[in-house]
């Protein structure tokens, strides 16, 4: 999502907009801008590798208090990512403009003969560059790198499709890892809270167990993870509710000497048959399922996006 502030700045720079990112060239530096959660992000890709003095120049904007963080590329320093933090009010667009223009002008003055380079791996082509959306991210690429990247994606996708699904192993993992989450649900009950918050834990543990068992993370895999987390949301709520009642019963001196298994059987039977107890457990299960359902939808969308096929197309 893009907000008015960056849209206005992008208009001043003459940048394009793909719905998520604003992008374009300022002199020989390629710039991508985006709105994030409580922040604005600017990535600048330079036409050549920068040196330590260039880094110090760029880092000065953090020392002045403009940028929250400034991060350079690790292997080959051709780029920098600048994060502007927002708390209660949007970050002033004029300050972002000042930073971006200053750095772009500095690079142009120091490296006037350098032309924008292809962002393909180990490619230094500086002619016939076009902007390609690589999984939604606009990047300048030469046609050769774009074709190679697409070919690599097709090859990886084909290799992935040939791997075993491992659904059974994945299911076992998804059903095993969330077991400790029941303890968290029990703690919520002990604190007198509705245990729905543990739905997120069940989902993450089910996902961890599924991937640990090398289950294929496709639509069926995500469905297995989701159903497992729903199962544990209900089972965890029921077990924790019963455990809380058993804990209270054990405080009664009259049950001293009664086997714990008998107390548990009595409690389970009461929860299933007594109207008031059954209503309470149903209420907790419904609330847990509601919030767990929201968690499942949000995380499933993220997983579907991550597991989908990467697309490369001209912007």
PDB file of N, CA, C and O in Angstrom, residues 271-301:
ATOM      1  N   UNK A 271     -18.050 -32.045  32.322  1.00  0.00           N
ATOM      2  CA  UNK A 271     -17.912 -31.012  31.286  1.00  0.00           C
ATOM      3  C   UNK A 271     -18.768 -31.349  30.070  1.00  0.00           C
ATOM      4  O   UNK A 271     -19.338 -30.453  29.427  1.00  0.00           O
ATOM      5  N   UNK A 272     -18.854 -32.621  29.746  1.00  0.00           N
ATOM      6  CA  UNK A 272     -19.604 -33.035  28.556  1.00  0.00           C
ATOM      7  C   UNK A 272     -21.118 -33.107  28.790  1.00  0.00           C
ATOM      8  O   UNK A 272     -21.893 -33.008  27.824  1.00  0.00           O
ATOM      9  N   UNK A 273     -21.533 -33.270  30.033  1.00  0.00           N
ATOM     10  CA  UNK A 273     -22.964 -33.494  30.290  1.00  0.00           C
ATOM     11  C   UNK A 273     -23.653 -32.351  31.023  1.00  0.00           C
ATOM     12  O   UNK A 273     -24.830 -32.073  30.768  1.00  0.00           O
ATOM     13  N   UNK A 274     -22.949 -31.663  31.913  1.00  0.00           N
ATOM     14  CA  UNK A 274     -23.566 -30.572  32.662  1.00  0.00           C
ATOM     15  C   UNK A 274     -23.715 -29.345  31.762  1.00  0.00           C
ATOM     16  O   UNK A 274     -22.756 -28.897  31.142  1.00  0.00           O
ATOM     17  N   UNK A 275     -24.917 -28.790  31.725  1.00  0.00           N
ATOM     18  CA  UNK A 275     -25.215 -27.713  30.780  1.00  0.00           C
ATOM     19  C   UNK A 275     -24.339 -26.485  30.998  1.00  0.00           C
ATOM     20  O   UNK A 275     -23.820 -25.899  30.039  1.00  0.00           O
ATOM     21  N   UNK A 276     -24.154 -26.069  32.244  1.00  0.00           N
ATOM     22  CA  UNK A 276     -23.383 -24.863  32.532  1.00  0.00           C
ATOM     23  C   UNK A 276     -21.918 -25.030  32.139  1.00  0.00           C
ATOM     24  O   UNK A 276     -21.318 -24.149  31.499  1.00  0.00           O
ATOM     25  N   UNK A 277     -21.348 -26.196  32.503  1.00  0.00           N
ATOM     26  CA  UNK A 277     -19.946 -26.459  32.165  1.00  0.00           C
ATOM     27  C   UNK A 277     -19.768 -26.591  30.661  1.00  0.00           C
ATOM     28  O   UNK A 277     -18.792 -26.091  30.085  1.00  0.00           O
ATOM     29  N   UNK A 278     -20.732 -27.256  30.017  1.00  0.00           N
ATOM     30  CA  UNK A 278     -20.645 -27.425  28.568  1.00  0.00           C
ATOM     31  C   UNK A 278     -20.740 -26.081  27.854  1.00  0.00           C
ATOM     32  O   UNK A 278     -20.021 -25.821  26.882  1.00  0.00           O
ATOM     33  N   UNK A 279     -21.607 -25.205  28.349  1.00  0.00           N
ATOM     34  CA  UNK A 279     -21.745 -23.875  27.745  1.00  0.00           C
ATOM     35  C   UNK A 279     -20.447 -23.077  27.868  1.00  0.00           C
ATOM     36  O   UNK A 279     -20.046 -22.357  26.944  1.00  0.00           O
ATOM     37  N   UNK A 280     -19.787 -23.218  29.029  1.00  0.00           N
ATOM     38  CA  UNK A 280     -18.544 -22.486  29.255  1.00  0.00           C
ATOM     39  C   UNK A 280     -17.435 -22.971  28.327  1.00  0.00           C
ATOM     40  O   UNK A 280     -16.708 -22.174  27.734  1.00  0.00           O
ATOM     41  N   UNK A 281     -17.315 -24.288  28.179  1.00  0.00           N
ATOM     42  CA  UNK A 281     -16.262 -24.816  27.310  1.00  0.00           C
ATOM     43  C   UNK A 281     -16.545 -24.493  25.849  1.00  0.00           C
ATOM     44  O   UNK A 281     -15.631 -24.189  25.076  1.00  0.00           O
ATOM     45  N   UNK A 282     -17.812 -24.499  25.454  1.00  0.00           N
ATOM     46  CA  UNK A 282     -18.168 -24.154  24.071  1.00  0.00           C
ATOM     47  C   UNK A 282     -17.834 -22.691  23.802  1.00  0.00           C
ATOM     48  O   UNK A 282     -17.311 -22.348  22.733  1.00  0.00           O
ATOM     49  N   UNK A 283     -18.128 -21.819  24.794  1.00  0.00           N
ATOM     50  CA  UNK A 283     -17.814 -20.398  24.625  1.00  0.00           C
ATOM     51  C   UNK A 283     -16.320 -20.193  24.412  1.00  0.00           C
ATOM     52  O   UNK A 283     -15.889 -19.456  23.515  1.00  0.00           O
ATOM     53  N   UNK A 284     -15.512 -20.858  25.232  1.00  0.00           N
ATOM     54  CA  UNK A 284     -14.062 -20.719  25.098  1.00  0.00           C
ATOM     55  C   UNK A 284     -13.556 -21.292  23.778  1.00  0.00           C
ATOM     56  O   UNK A 284     -12.663 -20.722  23.149  1.00  0.00           O
ATOM     57  N   UNK A 285     -14.140 -22.418  23.364  1.00  0.00           N
ATOM     58  CA  UNK A 285     -13.725 -23.021  22.087  1.00  0.00           C
ATOM     59  C   UNK A 285     -14.077 -22.107  20.916  1.00  0.00           C
ATOM     60  O   UNK A 285     -13.278 -21.932  19.985  1.00  0.00           O
ATOM     61  N   UNK A 286     -15.264 -21.506  20.965  1.00  0.00           N
ATOM     62  CA  UNK A 286     -15.697 -20.619  19.877  1.00  0.00           C
ATOM     63  C   UNK A 286     -14.811 -19.380  19.794  1.00  0.00           C
ATOM     64  O   UNK A 286     -14.411 -18.955  18.706  1.00  0.00           O
ATOM     65  N   UNK A 287     -14.503 -18.790  20.954  1.00  0.00           N
ATOM     66  CA  UNK A 287     -13.633 -17.613  20.961  1.00  0.00           C
ATOM     67  C   UNK A 287     -12.230 -17.983  20.477  1.00  0.00           C
ATOM     68  O   UNK A 287     -11.606 -17.235  19.731  1.00  0.00           O
ATOM     69  N   UNK A 288     -11.751 -19.140  20.926  1.00  0.00           N
ATOM     70  CA  UNK A 288     -10.425 -19.589  20.490  1.00  0.00           C
ATOM     71  C   UNK A 288     -10.397 -19.832  18.988  1.00  0.00           C
ATOM     72  O   UNK A 288      -9.456 -19.447  18.296  1.00  0.00           O
ATOM     73  N   UNK A 289     -11.444 -20.473  18.476  1.00  0.00           N
ATOM     74  CA  UNK A 289     -11.512 -20.751  17.040  1.00  0.00           C
ATOM     75  C   UNK A 289     -11.627 -19.473  16.226  1.00  0.00           C
ATOM     76  O   UNK A 289     -11.079 -19.370  15.128  1.00  0.00           O
ATOM     77  N   UNK A 290     -12.337 -18.484  16.768  1.00  0.00           N
ATOM     78  CA  UNK A 290     -12.487 -17.210  16.054  1.00  0.00           C
ATOM     79  C   UNK A 290     -11.135 -16.546  15.862  1.00  0.00           C
ATOM     80  O   UNK A 290     -10.757 -16.182  14.739  1.00  0.00           O
ATOM     81  N   UNK A 291     -10.392 -16.392  16.968  1.00  0.00           N
ATOM     82  CA  UNK A 291      -9.085 -15.741  16.863  1.00  0.00           C
ATOM     83  C   UNK A 291      -8.080 -16.620  16.144  1.00  0.00           C
ATOM     84  O   UNK A 291      -7.230 -16.133  15.401  1.00  0.00           O
ATOM     85  N   UNK A 292      -8.175 -17.929  16.376  1.00  0.00           N
ATOM     86  CA  UNK A 292      -7.279 -18.840  15.662  1.00  0.00           C
ATOM     87  C   UNK A 292      -7.547 -18.775  14.162  1.00  0.00           C
ATOM     88  O   UNK A 292      -6.630 -18.830  13.350  1.00  0.00           O
ATOM     89  N   UNK A 293      -8.821 -18.647  13.799  1.00  0.00           N
ATOM     90  CA  UNK A 293      -9.182 -18.543  12.385  1.00  0.00           C
ATOM     91  C   UNK A 293      -8.568 -17.314  11.743  1.00  0.00           C
ATOM     92  O   UNK A 293      -8.080 -17.358  10.609  1.00  0.00           O
ATOM     93  N   UNK A 294      -8.581 -16.187  12.478  1.00  0.00           N
ATOM     94  CA  UNK A 294      -7.963 -14.962  11.963  1.00  0.00           C
ATOM     95  C   UNK A 294      -6.466 -15.181  11.765  1.00  0.00           C
ATOM     96  O   UNK A 294      -5.887 -14.795  10.739  1.00  0.00           O
ATOM     97  N   UNK A 295      -5.834 -15.813  12.757  1.00  0.00           N
ATOM     98  CA  UNK A 295      -4.402 -16.101  12.669  1.00  0.00           C
ATOM     99  C   UNK A 295      -4.104 -17.006  11.480  1.00  0.00           C
ATOM    100  O   UNK A 295      -3.149 -16.785  10.725  1.00  0.00           O
ATOM    101  N   UNK A 296      -4.940 -18.032  11.300  1.00  0.00           N
ATOM    102  CA  UNK A 296      -4.740 -18.978  10.205  1.00  0.00           C
ATOM    103  C   UNK A 296      -4.843 -18.277   8.853  1.00  0.00           C
ATOM    104  O   UNK A 296      -4.016 -18.488   7.960  1.00  0.00           O
ATOM    105  N   UNK A 297      -5.850 -17.434   8.701  1.00  0.00           N
ATOM    106  CA  UNK A 297      -6.043 -16.731   7.426  1.00  0.00           C
ATOM    107  C   UNK A 297      -4.836 -15.855   7.119  1.00  0.00           C
ATOM    108  O   UNK A 297      -4.283 -15.881   6.008  1.00  0.00           O
ATOM    109  N   UNK A 298      -4.402 -15.058   8.107  1.00  0.00           N
ATOM    110  CA  UNK A 298      -3.275 -14.145   7.900  1.00  0.00           C
ATOM    111  C   UNK A 298      -2.002 -14.911   7.556  1.00  0.00           C
ATOM    112  O   UNK A 298      -1.304 -14.596   6.583  1.00  0.00           O
ATOM    113  N   UNK A 299      -1.706 -15.940   8.353  1.00  0.00           N
ATOM    114  CA  UNK A 299      -0.468 -16.691   8.136  1.00  0.00           C
ATOM    115  C   UNK A 299      -0.538 -17.568   6.892  1.00  0.00           C
ATOM    116  O   UNK A 299       0.475 -17.772   6.219  1.00  0.00           O
ATOM    117  N   UNK A 300      -1.721 -18.074   6.575  1.00  0.00           N
ATOM    118  CA  UNK A 300      -1.864 -18.890   5.366  1.00  0.00           C
ATOM    119  C   UNK A 300      -1.624 -18.052   4.121  1.00  0.00           C
ATOM    120  O   UNK A 300      -0.989 -18.506   3.162  1.00  0.00           O
ATOM    121  N   UNK A 301      -2.131 -16.822   4.122  1.00  0.00           N
ATOM    122  CA  UNK A 301      -1.899 -15.922   2.989  1.00  0.00           C
ATOM    123  C   UNK A 301      -0.404 -15.682   2.817  1.00  0.00           C
ATOM    124  O   UNK A 301       0.120 -15.697   1.694  1.00  0.00           O
TER     125      UNK A 301
END
